[in-house]
PDB file of C-alpha atoms in Angstrom:
ATOM      1  CA  MET L   1      68.106 310.378 177.823  1.00 50.00           C
ATOM      2  CA  ALA L   2      64.718 311.844 178.673  1.00 47.00           C
ATOM      3  CA  ASN L   3      66.264 313.566 181.745  1.00 55.00           C
ATOM      4  CA  LEU L   4      69.272 314.956 179.851  1.00 54.00           C
ATOM      5  CA  GLN L   5      69.860 318.529 181.055  1.00 57.00           C
ATOM      6  CA  ILE L   6      71.260 321.395 178.982  1.00 53.00           C
ATOM      7  CA  GLY L   7      74.068 321.834 181.526  1.00 56.00           C
ATOM      8  CA  ASN L   8      75.246 318.256 181.014  1.00 64.00           C
ATOM      9  CA  MET L   9      75.876 318.955 177.320  1.00 64.00           C
ATOM     10  CA  GLN L  10      78.286 321.883 177.843  1.00 66.00           C
ATOM     11  CA  GLY L  11      81.599 321.295 176.192  1.00 70.00           C
ATOM     12  CA  LEU L  12      80.146 318.899 173.604  1.00 74.00           C
ATOM     13  CA  PRO L  13      80.415 319.675 169.880  1.00 79.00           C
ATOM     14  CA  THR L  14      77.556 321.772 168.481  1.00 80.00           C
ATOM     15  CA  GLU L  15      76.456 319.021 166.091  1.00 80.00           C
ATOM     16  CA  LEU L  16      76.315 316.447 168.894  1.00 80.00           C
ATOM     17  CA  THR L  17      74.408 318.835 171.171  1.00 81.00           C
ATOM     18  CA  SER L  18      71.846 319.501 168.431  1.00 82.00           C
ATOM     19  CA  PHE L  19      71.512 315.778 167.726  1.00 82.00           C
ATOM     20  CA  LEU L  20      70.996 314.911 171.414  1.00 82.00           C
ATOM     21  CA  THR L  21      68.411 317.689 171.833  1.00 83.00           C
ATOM     22  CA  THR L  22      66.453 316.471 168.810  1.00 86.00           C
ATOM     23  CA  LEU L  23      66.690 312.853 169.971  1.00 86.00           C
ATOM     24  CA  GLN L  24      65.434 313.796 173.436  1.00 84.00           C
ATOM     25  CA  ALA L  25      62.410 315.596 171.928  1.00 85.00           C
ATOM     26  CA  GLN L  26      61.635 312.583 169.741  1.00 87.00           C
ATOM     27  CA  ILE L  27      61.824 310.204 172.698  1.00 90.00           C
ATOM     28  CA  MET L  28      59.443 312.384 174.723  1.00 88.00           C
ATOM     29  CA  ASN L  29      57.057 312.529 171.762  1.00 86.00           C
ATOM     30  CA  VAL L  30      57.110 308.720 171.461  1.00 88.00           C
ATOM     31  CA  GLN L  31      56.465 308.394 175.208  1.00 88.00           C
ATOM     32  CA  ASN L  32      53.478 310.760 174.984  1.00 87.00           C
ATOM     33  CA  ARG L  33      52.033 308.809 172.068  1.00 87.00           C
ATOM     34  CA  THR L  34      52.548 305.532 173.942  1.00 89.00           C
ATOM     35  CA  ASP L  35      50.667 306.914 176.955  1.00 87.00           C
ATOM     36  CA  GLN L  36      47.849 308.089 174.695  1.00 86.00           C
ATOM     37  CA  LEU L  37      47.580 304.676 173.012  1.00 88.00           C
ATOM     38  CA  GLU L  38      47.406 302.972 176.410  1.00 89.00           C
ATOM     39  CA  ARG L  39      44.572 305.279 177.458  1.00 88.00           C
ATOM     40  CA  LEU L  40      42.716 304.598 174.197  1.00 88.00           C
ATOM     41  CA  ALA L  41      43.185 300.839 174.600  1.00 88.00           C
ATOM     42  CA  ALA L  42      41.732 300.997 178.118  1.00 88.00           C
ATOM     43  CA  GLU L  43      38.779 303.069 176.902  1.00 88.00           C
ATOM     44  CA  ASN L  44      38.163 300.639 174.042  1.00 89.00           C
ATOM     45  CA  ALA L  45      38.206 297.689 176.445  1.00 88.00           C
ATOM     46  CA  ARG L  46      35.707 299.444 178.715  1.00 89.00           C
ATOM     47  CA  LEU L  47      33.322 300.191 175.830  1.00 89.00           C
ATOM     48  CA  THR L  48      33.629 296.608 174.566  1.00 90.00           C
ATOM     49  CA  THR L  49      32.689 295.311 178.026  1.00 90.00           C
ATOM     50  CA  GLU L  50      29.673 297.636 178.189  1.00 90.00           C
ATOM     51  CA  LEU L  51      28.535 296.516 174.741  1.00 90.00           C
ATOM     52  CA  ASP L  52      28.811 292.829 175.729  1.00 90.00           C
ATOM     53  CA  GLN L  53      26.777 293.549 178.866  1.00 90.00           C
ATOM     54  CA  ALA L  54      24.142 295.336 176.772  1.00 89.00           C
ATOM     55  CA  ARG L  55      23.904 292.384 174.396  1.00 90.00           C
ATOM     56  CA  THR L  56      23.475 290.019 177.349  1.00 90.00           C
ATOM     57  CA  THR L  57      20.693 292.251 178.690  1.00 90.00           C
ATOM     58  CA  ILE L  58      18.953 292.187 175.300  1.00 91.00           C
ATOM     59  CA  THR L  59      19.112 288.387 175.193  1.00 89.00           C
ATOM     60  CA  ASN L  60      17.626 288.111 178.696  1.00 88.00           C
ATOM     61  CA  LEU L  61      14.842 290.584 177.851  1.00 87.00           C
ATOM     62  CA  GLN L  62      13.975 288.658 174.697  1.00 86.00           C
ATOM     63  CA  LYS L  63      13.731 285.441 176.715  1.00 86.00           C
ATOM     64  CA  GLN L  64      11.509 287.140 179.301  1.00 84.00           C
ATOM     65  CA  LEU L  65       9.318 288.589 176.562  1.00 84.00           C
ATOM     66  CA  GLY L  66       8.835 285.149 175.024  1.00 79.00           C
ATOM     67  CA  SER L  67       7.919 283.568 178.361  1.00 76.00           C
ATOM     68  CA  GLN L  68       5.444 286.335 179.266  1.00 71.00           C
ATOM     69  CA  SER L  69       3.491 286.446 176.003  1.00 64.00           C
ATOM     70  CA  ALA L  70       1.536 283.218 176.645  1.00 56.00           C
ATOM     71  CA  PRO L  71       0.408 284.046 180.237  1.00 56.00           C
ATOM     72  CA  GLU L  72      -0.727 287.508 179.124  1.00 55.00           C
ATOM     73  CA  LYS L  73      -2.879 285.970 176.407  1.00 54.00           C
ATOM     74  CA  ASN L  74      -4.500 283.551 178.868  1.00 57.00           C
ATOM     75  CA  PHE L  75      -5.099 286.389 181.320  1.00 52.00           C
ATOM     76  CA  SER L  76      -6.924 288.410 178.637  1.00 54.00           C
ATOM     77  CA  GLN L  77      -9.154 285.445 177.762  1.00 57.00           C
ATOM     78  CA  ILE L  78      -9.970 284.740 181.424  1.00 51.00           C
ATOM     79  CA  SER L  79     -10.762 288.395 182.141  1.00 53.00           C
ATOM     80  CA  LEU L  80     -13.063 288.592 179.135  1.00 53.00           C
ATOM     81  CA  SER L  81     -14.915 285.415 180.175  1.00 55.00           C
ATOM     82  CA  ASN L  82     -15.388 286.677 183.731  1.00 56.00           C
ATOM     83  CA  LEU L  83     -16.687 290.014 182.469  1.00 51.00           C
ATOM     84  CA  ALA L  84     -19.169 288.359 180.126  1.00 51.00           C
ATOM     85  CA  GLY L  85     -20.394 286.030 182.901  1.00 55.00           C
ATOM     86  CA  THR L  86     -20.897 288.893 185.352  1.00 53.00           C
ATOM     87  CA  VAL L  87     -22.844 290.990 182.862  1.00 49.00           C
ATOM     88  CA  GLY L  88     -25.000 288.001 181.835  1.00 52.00           C
ATOM     89  CA  THR L  89     -25.944 287.280 185.461  1.00 53.00           C
ATOM     90  CA  SER L  90     -26.911 290.897 186.055  1.00 52.00           C
ATOM     91  CA  ASP L  91     -29.141 290.926 182.969  1.00 50.00           C
ATOM     92  CA  LYS L  92     -31.120 287.895 184.206  1.00 52.00           C
ATOM     93  CA  ASN L  93     -31.999 289.705 187.447  1.00 53.00           C
ATOM     94  CA  LYS L  94     -33.430 292.745 185.626  1.00 52.00           C
ATOM     95  CA  GLU L  95     -37.170 293.167 185.251  1.00 55.00           C
ATOM     96  CA  PRO L  96     -38.607 292.575 181.712  1.00 53.00           C
ATOM     97  CA  GLY L  97     -38.775 295.731 179.608  1.00 53.00           C
ATOM     98  CA  LEU L  98     -35.918 297.474 181.390  1.00 51.00           C
ATOM     99  CA  GLU L  99     -32.993 295.691 179.703  1.00 51.00           C
ATOM    100  CA  ALA L 100     -32.819 298.012 176.696  1.00 52.00           C
ATOM    101  CA  SER L 101     -32.598 301.155 178.828  1.00 55.00           C
ATOM    102  CA  THR L 102     -30.173 299.989 181.488  1.00 62.00           C
ATOM    103  CA  TRP L 103     -26.470 300.712 181.570  1.00 61.00           C
ATOM    104  CA  ALA L 104     -25.769 297.005 182.021  1.00 61.00           C
ATOM    105  CA  SER L 105     -27.368 296.124 178.678  1.00 62.00           C
ATOM    106  CA  LYS L 106     -25.171 298.646 176.891  1.00 61.00           C
ATOM    107  CA  ALA L 107     -22.056 297.541 178.744  1.00 59.00           C
ATOM    108  CA  SER L 108     -22.747 293.934 177.762  1.00 61.00           C
ATOM    109  CA  VAL L 109     -21.881 294.688 174.131  1.00 62.00           C
ATOM    110  CA  SER L 110     -18.648 292.822 173.470  1.00 64.00           C
ATOM    111  CA  LEU L 111     -15.684 295.015 172.612  1.00 65.00           C
ATOM    112  CA  PRO L 112     -12.469 293.877 170.995  1.00 68.00           C
ATOM    113  CA  VAL L 113      -9.739 293.253 173.532  1.00 66.00           C
ATOM    114  CA  THR L 114      -6.243 294.172 172.438  1.00 71.00           C
ATOM    115  CA  ALA L 115      -3.124 292.943 174.146  1.00 66.00           C
ATOM    116  CA  PRO L 116      -1.061 295.638 175.874  1.00 67.00           C
ATOM    117  CA  LYS L 117       1.689 297.129 173.751  1.00 69.00           C
ATOM    118  CA  MET L 118       5.143 295.898 174.602  1.00 66.00           C
ATOM    119  CA  SER L 119       8.085 298.248 174.214  1.00 69.00           C
ATOM    120  CA  ALA L 120      10.396 297.232 171.406  1.00 73.00           C
ATOM    121  CA  VAL L 121      13.691 295.786 172.599  1.00 72.00           C
ATOM    122  CA  PRO L 122      16.503 298.069 171.358  1.00 73.00           C
ATOM    123  CA  SER L 123      18.885 296.535 168.861  1.00 69.00           C
ATOM    124  CA  ALA L 124      22.593 296.161 169.465  1.00 67.00           C
ATOM    125  CA  HIS L 125      23.262 298.903 166.884  1.00 66.00           C
ATOM    126  CA  ARG L 126      21.012 301.365 168.723  1.00 68.00           C
ATOM    127  CA  ILE L 127      22.634 300.547 172.044  1.00 75.00           C
ATOM    128  CA  ALA L 128      26.088 301.033 170.533  1.00 66.00           C
ATOM    129  CA  ALA L 129      24.975 304.385 169.081  1.00 62.00           C
ATOM    130  CA  SER L 130      23.722 305.469 172.507  1.00 70.00           C
ATOM    131  CA  VAL L 131      27.018 304.444 174.105  1.00 67.00           C
ATOM    132  CA  ARG L 132      28.919 306.554 171.548  1.00 61.00           C
ATOM    133  CA  MET L 133      26.652 309.511 172.321  1.00 60.00           C
ATOM    134  CA  PHE L 134      27.740 309.607 175.975  1.00 61.00           C
ATOM    135  CA  ALA L 135      31.375 308.564 175.491  1.00 62.00           C
ATOM    136  CA  LEU L 136      34.215 311.058 175.642  1.00 60.00           C
ATOM    137  CA  PRO L 137      35.834 311.746 172.239  1.00 63.00           C
ATOM    138  CA  SER L 138      38.763 309.411 171.658  1.00 62.00           C
ATOM    139  CA  GLY L 139      40.783 308.146 168.741  1.00 68.00           C
ATOM    140  CA  PRO L 140      41.325 309.830 165.371  1.00 81.00           C
ATOM    141  CA  SER L 141      38.845 312.418 164.146  1.00 84.00           C
ATOM    142  CA  GLY L 142      37.789 313.350 160.625  1.00 92.00           C
ATOM    143  CA  TYR L 143      35.900 311.948 157.680  1.00 96.00           C
ATOM    144  CA  GLU L 144      36.653 310.035 154.504  1.00 96.00           C
ATOM    145  CA  TYR L 145      34.909 309.320 151.220  1.00 97.00           C
ATOM    146  CA  VAL L 146      35.213 305.654 150.248  1.00 97.00           C
ATOM    147  CA  TYR L 147      34.543 304.943 146.571  1.00 98.00           C
ATOM    148  CA  ILE L 148      33.158 301.626 145.316  1.00 97.00           C
ATOM    149  CA  PRO L 149      31.960 300.548 141.853  1.00 96.00           C
ATOM    150  CA  ARG L 150      28.384 300.041 140.670  1.00 94.00           C
ATOM    151  CA  SER L 151      27.007 298.195 137.668  1.00 92.00           C
ATOM    152  CA  ARG L 152      23.925 300.353 137.023  1.00 91.00           C
ATOM    153  CA  ARG L 153      22.014 303.414 138.149  1.00 92.00           C
ATOM    154  CA  LEU L 154      20.945 303.143 141.766  1.00 93.00           C
ATOM    155  CA  LYS L 155      18.871 305.105 144.257  1.00 93.00           C
ATOM    156  CA  HIS L 156      20.192 306.112 147.660  1.00 94.00           C
ATOM    157  CA  LYS L 157      17.856 303.713 149.479  1.00 94.00           C
ATOM    158  CA  GLU L 158      18.986 300.836 147.240  1.00 95.00           C
ATOM    159  CA  VAL L 159      22.614 301.504 148.133  1.00 96.00           C
ATOM    160  CA  ARG L 160      21.833 301.637 151.869  1.00 95.00           C
ATOM    161  CA  SER L 161      19.758 298.455 151.712  1.00 95.00           C
ATOM    162  CA  SER L 162      22.393 296.533 149.756  1.00 95.00           C
ATOM    163  CA  LEU L 163      25.227 297.629 152.042  1.00 96.00           C
ATOM    164  CA  ARG L 164      23.124 296.688 155.076  1.00 95.00           C
ATOM    165  CA  THR L 165      22.797 293.199 153.567  1.00 94.00           C
ATOM    166  CA  LEU L 166      26.596 293.017 153.446  1.00 95.00           C
ATOM    167  CA  GLY L 167      26.756 293.715 157.192  1.00 94.00           C
ATOM    168  CA  VAL L 168      27.417 297.460 157.026  1.00 94.00           C
ATOM    169  CA  ASP L 169      25.857 299.629 159.755  1.00 94.00           C
ATOM    170  CA  SER L 170      23.846 301.991 157.531  1.00 92.00           C
ATOM    171  CA  SER L 171      23.483 304.519 160.354  1.00 92.00           C
ATOM    172  CA  ARG L 172      27.231 305.192 160.016  1.00 94.00           C
ATOM    173  CA  LEU L 173      26.882 306.198 156.342  1.00 96.00           C
ATOM    174  CA  LEU L 174      26.775 310.009 156.390  1.00 96.00           C
ATOM    175  CA  ASP L 175      26.421 310.661 152.663  1.00 96.00           C
ATOM    176  CA  ILE L 176      25.955 308.683 149.455  1.00 96.00           C
ATOM    177  CA  ASN L 177      26.635 310.291 146.083  1.00 96.00           C
ATOM    178  CA  PHE L 178      27.348 309.291 142.513  1.00 96.00           C
ATOM    179  CA  PRO L 179      30.417 311.294 141.401  1.00 96.00           C
ATOM    180  CA  ALA L 180      30.987 309.470 138.110  1.00 94.00           C
ATOM    181  CA  ARG L 181      29.533 306.793 135.896  1.00 93.00           C
ATOM    182  CA  GLY L 182      29.939 303.444 137.627  1.00 94.00           C
ATOM    183  CA  VAL L 183      31.105 304.933 140.947  1.00 97.00           C
ATOM    184  CA  ILE L 184      29.474 305.401 144.366  1.00 97.00           C
ATOM    185  CA  GLY L 185      30.929 307.724 147.002  1.00 97.00           C
ATOM    186  CA  ILE L 186      30.289 306.837 150.664  1.00 97.00           C
ATOM    187  CA  LEU L 187      31.118 309.381 153.396  1.00 97.00           C
ATOM    188  CA  VAL L 188      32.030 307.814 156.756  1.00 96.00           C
ATOM    189  CA  HIS L 189      33.880 308.819 159.916  1.00 96.00           C
ATOM    190  CA  VAL L 190      37.524 307.776 159.838  1.00 95.00           C
ATOM    191  CA  GLN L 191      36.986 305.533 162.875  1.00 94.00           C
ATOM    192  CA  TYR L 192      34.462 303.486 160.860  1.00 95.00           C
ATOM    193  CA  ALA L 193      36.308 303.604 157.512  1.00 96.00           C
ATOM    194  CA  ASP L 194      38.402 300.454 158.086  1.00 95.00           C
ATOM    195  CA  THR L 195      35.376 298.493 159.315  1.00 96.00           C
ATOM    196  CA  PHE L 196      33.364 299.602 156.283  1.00 96.00           C
ATOM    197  CA  LYS L 197      36.145 298.620 153.876  1.00 96.00           C
ATOM    198  CA  THR L 198      36.524 295.228 155.545  1.00 96.00           C
ATOM    199  CA  LYS L 199      32.780 294.548 155.286  1.00 95.00           C
ATOM    200  CA  VAL L 200      32.587 295.302 151.560  1.00 95.00           C
ATOM    201  CA  THR L 201      35.888 293.711 150.523  1.00 96.00           C
ATOM    202  CA  THR L 202      34.932 290.529 152.385  1.00 95.00           C
ATOM    203  CA  SER L 203      31.964 290.397 150.000  1.00 93.00           C
ATOM    204  CA  SER L 204      34.298 290.851 146.985  1.00 94.00           C
ATOM    205  CA  VAL L 205      33.444 294.535 146.476  1.00 95.00           C
ATOM    206  CA  GLU L 206      36.427 296.516 145.198  1.00 96.00           C
ATOM    207  CA  ILE L 207      37.610 299.737 146.857  1.00 96.00           C
ATOM    208  CA  LEU L 208      38.479 302.402 144.264  1.00 96.00           C
ATOM    209  CA  ASP L 209      41.441 303.923 146.134  1.00 95.00           C
ATOM    210  CA  ALA L 210      42.731 305.773 143.063  1.00 95.00           C
ATOM    211  CA  PHE L 211      39.452 307.538 142.284  1.00 96.00           C
ATOM    212  CA  ASP L 212      39.650 311.350 142.216  1.00 96.00           C
ATOM    213  CA  PRO L 213      36.296 313.197 142.372  1.00 96.00           C
ATOM    214  CA  LEU L 214      37.943 316.202 140.663  1.00 96.00           C
ATOM    215  CA  ASP L 215      39.174 314.227 137.631  1.00 95.00           C
ATOM    216  CA  PRO L 216      37.890 315.844 134.376  1.00 95.00           C
ATOM    217  CA  ASP L 217      37.141 312.352 133.019  1.00 94.00           C
ATOM    218  CA  ASN L 218      34.293 312.109 135.544  1.00 93.00           C
ATOM    219  CA  VAL L 219      32.268 314.627 133.514  1.00 93.00           C
ATOM    220  CA  ALA L 220      30.374 312.337 131.133  1.00 89.00           C
ATOM    221  CA  ASP L 221      27.375 314.509 130.264  1.00 90.00           C
ATOM    222  CA  PRO L 222      27.320 314.984 126.443  1.00 92.00           C
ATOM    223  CA  LYS L 223      26.521 318.686 126.821  1.00 93.00           C
ATOM    224  CA  TYR L 224      30.082 319.198 128.104  1.00 92.00           C
ATOM    225  CA  ALA L 225      31.704 317.333 125.193  1.00 90.00           C
ATOM    226  CA  SER L 226      32.941 320.532 123.517  1.00 92.00           C
ATOM    227  CA  LEU L 227      34.808 321.795 126.595  1.00 93.00           C
ATOM    228  CA  SER L 228      38.589 321.818 126.847  1.00 94.00           C
ATOM    229  CA  THR L 229      40.454 319.759 129.442  1.00 93.00           C
ATOM    230  CA  HIS L 230      40.869 322.836 131.644  1.00 95.00           C
ATOM    231  CA  GLU L 231      37.163 323.669 131.376  1.00 95.00           C
ATOM    232  CA  LEU L 232      36.234 320.058 132.155  1.00 95.00           C
ATOM    233  CA  ALA L 233      38.418 320.215 135.272  1.00 95.00           C
ATOM    234  CA  ASN L 234      36.577 323.347 136.408  1.00 96.00           C
ATOM    235  CA  THR L 235      33.244 321.671 135.682  1.00 96.00           C
ATOM    236  CA  ALA L 236      34.244 318.562 137.677  1.00 96.00           C
ATOM    237  CA  ALA L 237      35.217 320.786 140.614  1.00 96.00           C
ATOM    238  CA  MET L 238      31.912 322.671 140.411  1.00 96.00           C
ATOM    239  CA  LEU L 239      29.885 319.435 140.308  1.00 96.00           C
ATOM    240  CA  HIS L 240      31.764 318.126 143.337  1.00 96.00           C
ATOM    241  CA  TYR L 241      31.206 321.471 145.081  1.00 96.00           C
ATOM    242  CA  ASP L 242      27.449 321.092 144.483  1.00 96.00           C
ATOM    243  CA  ARG L 243      27.526 317.539 145.862  1.00 96.00           C
ATOM    244  CA  CYS L 244      29.262 318.752 149.024  1.00 96.00           C
ATOM    245  CA  LEU L 245      26.716 321.513 149.631  1.00 95.00           C
ATOM    246  CA  GLN L 246      23.861 319.072 149.023  1.00 94.00           C
ATOM    247  CA  ALA L 247      25.361 316.607 151.517  1.00 95.00           C
ATOM    248  CA  LEU L 248      25.541 319.319 154.191  1.00 95.00           C
ATOM    249  CA  GLN L 249      21.840 320.089 153.722  1.00 92.00           C
ATOM    250  CA  PHE L 250      20.797 316.567 154.676  1.00 90.00           C
ATOM    251  CA  LEU L 251      23.109 316.016 157.643  1.00 92.00           C
ATOM    252  CA  ARG L 252      22.027 316.668 161.206  1.00 90.00           C
ATOM    253  CA  PRO L 253      23.437 319.946 162.554  1.00 88.00           C
ATOM    254  CA  HIS L 254      25.886 318.348 164.997  1.00 88.00           C
ATOM    255  CA  VAL L 255      27.357 316.346 162.093  1.00 93.00           C
ATOM    256  CA  ALA L 256      27.042 318.913 159.290  1.00 94.00           C
ATOM    257  CA  ILE L 257      29.325 321.430 161.005  1.00 94.00           C
ATOM    258  CA  PRO L 258      32.414 319.153 161.406  1.00 95.00           C
ATOM    259  CA  VAL L 259      31.804 317.657 157.943  1.00 96.00           C
ATOM    260  CA  GLY L 260      31.745 321.206 156.561  1.00 95.00           C
ATOM    261  CA  HIS L 261      35.170 321.822 158.113  1.00 96.00           C
ATOM    262  CA  PHE L 262      36.406 318.595 156.485  1.00 96.00           C
ATOM    263  CA  PHE L 263      35.144 319.741 153.082  1.00 97.00           C
ATOM    264  CA  CYS L 264      36.868 323.098 153.586  1.00 96.00           C
ATOM    265  CA  GLU L 265      40.177 321.461 154.565  1.00 95.00           C
ATOM    266  CA  GLU L 266      40.009 319.384 151.378  1.00 95.00           C
ATOM    267  CA  GLY L 267      39.529 322.588 149.372  1.00 95.00           C
ATOM    268  CA  TRP L 268      36.077 321.587 148.117  1.00 96.00           C
ATOM    269  CA  ILE L 269      34.171 324.506 149.678  1.00 96.00           C
ATOM    270  CA  SER L 270      35.187 327.873 151.093  1.00 94.00           C
ATOM    271  CA  GLU L 271      35.404 328.720 154.790  1.00 94.00           C
ATOM    272  CA  ASP L 272      32.364 331.001 154.437  1.00 92.00           C
ATOM    273  CA  GLU L 273      30.270 328.015 153.318  1.00 93.00           C
ATOM    274  CA  ILE L 274      30.925 325.949 156.445  1.00 92.00           C
ATOM    275  CA  PRO L 275      27.445 325.656 158.011  1.00 89.00           C
ATOM    276  CA  THR L 276      26.561 327.056 161.409  1.00 85.00           C
ATOM    277  CA  ARG L 277      23.607 326.255 163.633  1.00 74.00           C
ATOM    278  CA  THR L 278      21.918 329.401 162.338  1.00 64.00           C
ATOM    279  CA  THR L 279      22.241 328.462 158.670  1.00 60.00           C
ATOM    280  CA  LEU L 280      21.102 324.906 159.411  1.00 59.00           C
ATOM    281  CA  THR L 281      17.762 326.128 160.798  1.00 61.00           C
ATOM    282  CA  ASN L 282      15.035 327.464 158.511  1.00 50.00           C
ATOM    283  CA  ALA L 283      12.385 330.075 159.335  1.00 34.00           C
ATOM    284  CA  THR L 284      10.168 327.541 161.122  1.00 37.00           C
ATOM    285  CA  GLY L 285      12.982 326.213 163.277  1.00 46.00           C
ATOM    286  CA  GLY L 286      13.265 322.927 161.382  1.00 46.00           C
ATOM    287  CA  SER L 287      16.562 321.434 160.292  1.00 45.00           C
ATOM    288  CA  LEU L 288      17.311 321.355 156.580  1.00 47.00           C
ATOM    289  CA  PHE L 289      18.102 317.641 156.727  1.00 42.00           C
ATOM    290  CA  LYS L 290      14.357 316.911 156.900  1.00 41.00           C
ATOM    291  CA  ARG L 291      13.812 317.954 153.296  1.00 41.00           C
ATOM    292  CA  GLN L 292      13.278 315.216 150.724  1.00 40.00           C
ATOM    293  CA  ARG L 293      16.454 314.166 148.931  1.00 47.00           C
ATOM    294  CA  SER L 294      16.562 313.508 145.192  1.00 42.00           C
ATOM    295  CA  SER L 295      16.642 309.778 144.636  1.00 39.00           C
ATOM    296  CA  SER L 296      18.894 309.202 141.653  1.00 39.00           C
ATOM    297  CA  VAL L 297      22.179 310.296 140.085  1.00 42.00           C
ATOM    298  CA  THR L 298      24.119 313.515 139.612  1.00 42.00           C
ATOM    299  CA  MET L 299      24.943 315.675 136.598  1.00 43.00           C
ATOM    300  CA  SER L 300      28.314 313.951 136.183  1.00 51.00           C
ATOM    301  CA  GLU L 301      26.524 311.031 134.601  1.00 53.00           C
TER     302      GLU L 301
END
């Protein structure tokens, strides 16, 4: 079927020819997708192998570090004792009255000895992040806001800390906002979305799949109580627009730009507001993500 030629279909009814042409295109599309999935599966297997090797290396380094700490301590004590003995012997051979003015007497003052600094062993998360940095792009691309409930007002660092306790890799959380009373919005890459949802649902945290950040009911500030439903909808859209722009300010440039395109595709910001490397750099050459973020909730509460 994939090798069906146009000439072979001469004399067939028009409907049958159209059907066979469409079927052939669909079969070729399925074959292309199958080839792509096989390539992705091979790439995933390779990355998994590299990660296992990195974890094994970490374990071996930790064992070596533990076995080396005791000998280094003994070496420091022995060196200090030898130094003190050498200086003491030299002082005894000096003539009386010269000790206070000699270099040896000043060098004999005991100084604190500190153990040499050992480089911190990188964690498995940091190694995985480094592997992703040098890996060719593969799999689906894009971003997703995952919404979960909350029982009280929280700060951004509290949310990150609590999710880390549940086993979530906090370095994969691109943005945290509070779009409505009792709701937390978490921005993640689509390739981490399923993992994130599995982590939180395993801990009995509900995913609010039906939540709409543009719902007028999200506007709970009493000062908007007199607005009509249409005006509340506009206000909800404006508040979400502000949250999107704020999120872009605190993302690193290489992440802020694709996230800006995602926001634009969702209709939350305009194309002109998608950040560029120029707009993400201030007059001193520093990235805007370094500025201090407000620690609590948004106007929608």
